[in-house]
Amino acid sequence: MATCAVAGRLAQREASMSNIVVVFDFDKTIIDIDSDNWVVDELGATELFNQLLRTMPWNSVMDKMMDELHIQGKTIKDLEQVLNRVPIHPRIVPAIKAVHSFGCDLRVVSDANTFYIDTVLRHLGVRECFSEINTNPGFVDDEGTLRILPYHDFNKSTHGCNLCPPNMCKGKVIERIQSIFGTEEKKKIIYLGDGAGDFCPSLKLVDGDFMMPRKDFPVWELICNNRDLVKAEIHEWTNGEDLEQILLGLVASIISTEDTKNSVENTSQLFDCKFETIALEALPKPLYVPH
């Protein structure tokens, strides 16, 4: 669904001006399921996966599973077909395209792998919206087997974070992203996630940033129980429709605040699109989660 004329004009002006970085988790955030479980279940390997999970870390299990599936005759084409039918809420893609059109810098920070994420995002037509994908390396070897490596090679050294799994600390990824902006104009980060692995990066966000945890999922519960540790403003969401409305509202609010030096017509209504209207008066309020 196309964005509205007002959004289009603002997007053209803001494309090189936005100081907003939107960081998406992948599993159960962009897509509505866990991609590893989806692939394993769809290819009929759940029992073997559960057996291996008792003996090695998750990331290592997935690499082993790709080898086993290859031995069973499953091809890269089979993997792509499974990934191309992952469940996704119909408002996610429009939300991604909308915030990208407003000049936001979109990035993925995920504990999935590059092959899964690239395949899904290209199928959805939004891969070009993302400037960077931070995840476990996934590549097809000479024998046609998908290999999945850890983001942090824990066989050589530990990343030193006791909140995250051994293969990836998302907090360290956020710190690296923040360091890039160290000498630039202040950037505001909006982080969206659902899992326990998204709690560490939420602790790296600073005052002026925004954390969007998925309600009743592990990261939301961790934030509720450790509210004083999170400096960012918190806005919970439950599904794709929620995600779209809250994310676009936050972006509109930030752009409106930064745009006081420019004259903009219809400043009371940044989004008046075919699919919905988000007025400034209806922008999301911060969530005050219980201690």
XYZ file of C-alpha atoms in Angstrom:
291
model
C 0.000 0.000 0.000
C 1.544 3.287 -1.058
C 2.362 6.007 1.433
C 0.396 9.246 1.178
C 1.304 12.406 -0.723
C 2.191 14.290 2.456
C 4.426 11.442 3.610
C 6.062 11.366 0.186
C 6.891 15.078 0.214
C 8.244 14.909 3.741
C 10.246 11.799 2.900
C 11.952 13.547 0.005
C 13.000 16.443 2.230
C 13.988 14.309 5.214
C 15.754 11.522 3.319
C 19.196 12.958 3.992
C 18.283 14.637 7.271
C 16.766 12.039 9.579
C 18.715 11.302 12.734
C 16.659 8.197 13.468
C 18.148 4.694 13.522
C 15.539 1.926 13.649
C 16.925 -1.441 14.793
C 14.768 -4.519 14.209
C 15.111 -7.954 15.683
C 14.031 -10.569 13.113
C 12.390 -13.609 14.714
C 8.966 -12.827 16.231
C 9.479 -9.152 15.376
C 9.698 -8.765 11.596
C 8.368 -12.283 11.074
C 5.859 -13.803 13.452
C 7.727 -17.001 14.345
C 11.221 -18.273 15.162
C 12.882 -18.951 11.805
C 15.068 -21.816 13.071
C 12.085 -23.683 14.509
C 10.052 -22.945 11.388
C 12.666 -24.444 9.044
C 13.256 -27.484 11.233
C 9.541 -28.201 11.672
C 8.620 -27.598 8.028
C 11.365 -29.952 6.831
C 10.342 -32.692 9.266
C 13.460 -32.656 11.463
C 12.007 -31.605 14.827
C 12.859 -34.820 16.674
C 16.516 -34.739 15.628
C 16.736 -31.056 16.496
C 15.424 -31.694 20.024
C 17.945 -34.514 20.510
C 20.899 -32.384 19.409
C 19.802 -29.419 21.507
C 20.584 -31.424 24.642
C 24.229 -31.741 23.615
C 25.386 -28.414 22.148
C 24.576 -24.679 21.924
C 21.664 -23.590 19.706
C 23.857 -21.989 17.038
C 25.964 -25.144 16.742
C 22.818 -27.274 16.579
C 21.524 -25.273 13.614
C 24.778 -25.740 11.701
C 24.630 -29.478 12.391
C 20.964 -29.566 11.357
C 21.784 -28.032 7.969
C 24.328 -30.808 7.404
C 21.804 -33.484 8.389
C 19.095 -31.998 6.160
C 21.544 -31.958 3.245
C 22.311 -35.642 3.824
C 18.551 -36.322 3.777
C 18.373 -34.755 0.323
C 17.030 -31.326 1.241
C 18.339 -28.608 -1.050
C 18.925 -24.875 -0.767
C 15.840 -24.478 -2.949
C 13.841 -26.387 -0.327
C 15.119 -24.010 2.355
C 14.214 -20.972 0.273
C 10.699 -22.257 -0.364
C 10.159 -22.827 3.357
C 11.507 -19.382 4.231
C 9.372 -17.692 1.577
C 6.215 -18.809 3.362
C 7.082 -17.725 6.906
C 4.098 -16.164 8.719
C 4.246 -12.372 8.844
C 1.671 -9.798 9.891
C 0.394 -7.838 6.845
C 1.286 -4.447 8.400
C 4.992 -5.181 8.902
C 6.131 -4.576 5.325
C 4.197 -1.287 4.981
C 5.699 -0.147 8.299
C 9.229 -0.925 7.112
C 8.693 0.850 3.794
C 7.142 3.872 5.509
C 9.949 4.503 8.017
C 12.515 3.933 5.278
C 10.773 6.531 3.090
C 11.167 9.028 5.919
C 14.937 8.729 5.741
C 15.396 6.487 8.778
C 18.482 4.263 8.894
C 17.118 0.705 9.227
C 19.251 -2.132 10.581
C 18.699 -5.733 11.681
C 20.247 -7.201 14.826
C 19.260 -10.863 15.037
C 20.360 -14.256 16.316
C 19.108 -15.925 13.114
C 21.546 -15.986 10.167
C 22.305 -14.031 6.998
C 20.868 -16.644 4.625
C 17.484 -16.751 6.367
C 17.191 -12.990 6.742
C 18.369 -12.112 3.233
C 16.039 -14.711 1.724
C 12.981 -13.489 3.622
C 13.624 -9.756 3.205
C 14.260 -10.124 -0.534
C 11.082 -12.175 -0.920
C 9.150 -9.431 0.892
C 10.742 -6.742 -1.282
C 12.324 -4.794 1.584
C 15.958 -5.933 1.629
C 17.102 -2.613 0.145
C 15.439 -0.765 3.033
C 18.132 -2.020 5.440
C 21.613 -0.547 5.527
C 23.032 -3.365 7.633
C 22.236 -6.866 8.859
C 24.018 -8.006 12.023
C 23.536 -11.722 12.579
C 25.242 -15.110 12.477
C 26.997 -15.691 9.127
C 25.183 -18.163 6.889
C 26.557 -19.266 3.523
C 26.203 -22.113 1.035
C 29.379 -24.205 0.733
C 30.727 -25.968 -2.374
C 28.605 -29.036 -1.642
C 25.384 -27.051 -1.532
C 25.039 -27.188 2.252
C 24.058 -24.161 4.307
C 26.718 -23.474 6.922
C 25.845 -21.353 9.956
C 28.656 -19.800 11.992
C 28.526 -17.842 15.261
C 28.569 -14.032 15.124
C 31.158 -14.116 17.930
C 33.452 -17.122 17.554
C 33.083 -18.506 21.071
C 35.488 -21.335 20.240
C 38.300 -18.746 20.205
C 37.190 -16.298 22.886
C 34.174 -15.237 24.909
C 32.336 -11.982 24.287
C 32.218 -11.487 28.072
C 28.476 -10.834 28.466
C 26.605 -13.098 30.875
C 23.198 -11.909 29.641
C 23.597 -13.210 26.083
C 24.142 -16.603 24.409
C 27.782 -17.460 23.620
C 27.443 -16.905 19.870
C 26.080 -13.352 19.930
C 25.851 -10.358 22.253
C 23.409 -7.886 20.725
C 24.479 -5.279 23.262
C 27.954 -5.192 21.755
C 26.418 -4.691 18.317
C 24.464 -1.681 19.598
C 27.634 -0.277 21.183
C 29.399 -0.568 17.829
C 26.524 1.215 16.064
C 26.582 3.948 18.708
C 30.351 4.366 18.298
C 29.890 5.101 14.590
C 27.768 8.099 15.522
C 30.152 9.288 18.220
C 31.364 12.364 16.374
C 28.180 12.993 14.400
C 25.007 14.832 15.271
C 23.042 13.026 17.960
C 21.207 9.988 16.626
C 18.068 8.568 18.211
C 17.727 4.786 18.231
C 14.393 2.982 18.152
C 14.942 -0.695 19.023
C 12.266 -3.361 18.415
C 12.560 -6.857 19.831
C 10.884 -9.693 21.690
C 13.388 -12.159 23.095
C 15.608 -12.399 26.144
C 18.568 -11.592 23.873
C 17.053 -8.156 23.253
C 17.351 -7.181 26.920
C 21.117 -6.569 26.817
C 20.878 -4.071 23.917
C 18.000 -2.312 25.699
C 20.464 -1.570 28.513
C 22.821 0.123 26.026
C 20.197 2.624 24.873
C 20.445 6.117 26.335
C 18.107 8.900 27.330
C 16.355 10.075 24.161
C 16.293 6.585 22.623
C 13.210 4.361 22.419
C 12.737 0.694 23.276
C 9.786 -1.189 21.742
C 9.459 -4.579 23.500
C 6.793 -7.042 22.376
C 4.292 -7.324 25.219
C 4.162 -10.610 27.161
C 7.365 -11.823 25.491
C 10.667 -12.428 27.357
C 12.252 -9.005 26.815
C 9.083 -7.249 28.000
C 9.070 -9.333 31.183
C 12.769 -8.632 31.797
C 12.203 -4.903 31.351
C 9.187 -4.983 33.684
C 11.330 -6.633 36.337
C 14.311 -4.296 35.806
C 12.656 -1.035 34.792
C 15.201 1.209 36.530
C 18.012 -0.215 34.388
C 16.528 0.925 31.068
C 17.158 4.595 30.247
C 15.238 4.607 26.961
C 11.570 5.525 26.670
C 9.517 2.314 26.490
C 6.605 1.669 24.132
C 5.195 -1.862 24.158
C 3.494 -3.509 21.169
C 1.534 -6.704 20.668
C 1.216 -7.393 16.923
C 2.091 -5.983 13.516
C -0.700 -3.431 13.529
C 0.459 -2.183 16.915
C 4.072 -2.129 15.759
C 3.211 -0.058 12.687
C 1.138 2.540 14.513
C 3.566 3.021 17.398
C 6.700 3.045 15.230
C 5.276 5.533 12.720
C 3.997 7.651 15.584
C 7.429 7.793 17.204
C 9.112 8.653 13.909
C 6.540 11.375 13.257
C 7.064 12.783 16.732
C 10.861 12.864 16.382
C 10.752 14.428 12.927
C 8.201 16.993 14.106
C 10.472 17.980 16.992
C 13.534 18.251 14.745
C 11.605 20.176 12.096
C 10.799 23.300 14.121
C 13.266 25.342 12.080
C 11.398 24.583 8.858
C 7.925 25.601 7.745
C 5.751 22.566 7.132
C 2.138 22.648 6.059
C -0.315 20.486 7.963
C 2.047 19.950 10.913
C -0.856 18.581 12.946
C -1.051 15.568 10.628
C 2.160 14.020 9.301
C 0.531 10.799 8.178
C -2.803 10.906 6.315
C -2.448 7.772 4.284
C -4.928 5.541 2.564
C -4.461 2.856 5.164
C -4.675 4.967 8.340
C -4.302 8.418 9.901
C -1.887 9.081 12.736
C -2.377 12.559 14.179
C 0.179 14.244 16.409
C -2.384 14.373 19.204
C -2.625 10.576 19.077
C 1.082 9.817 19.251
C 1.987 6.987 21.638
C 2.701 7.873 25.243
C 5.603 6.255 27.110
C 4.863 2.960 28.833
C 5.377 2.969 32.562
C 5.819 -0.694 33.351
C 5.401 -1.915 36.919
C 8.455 -2.505 39.079
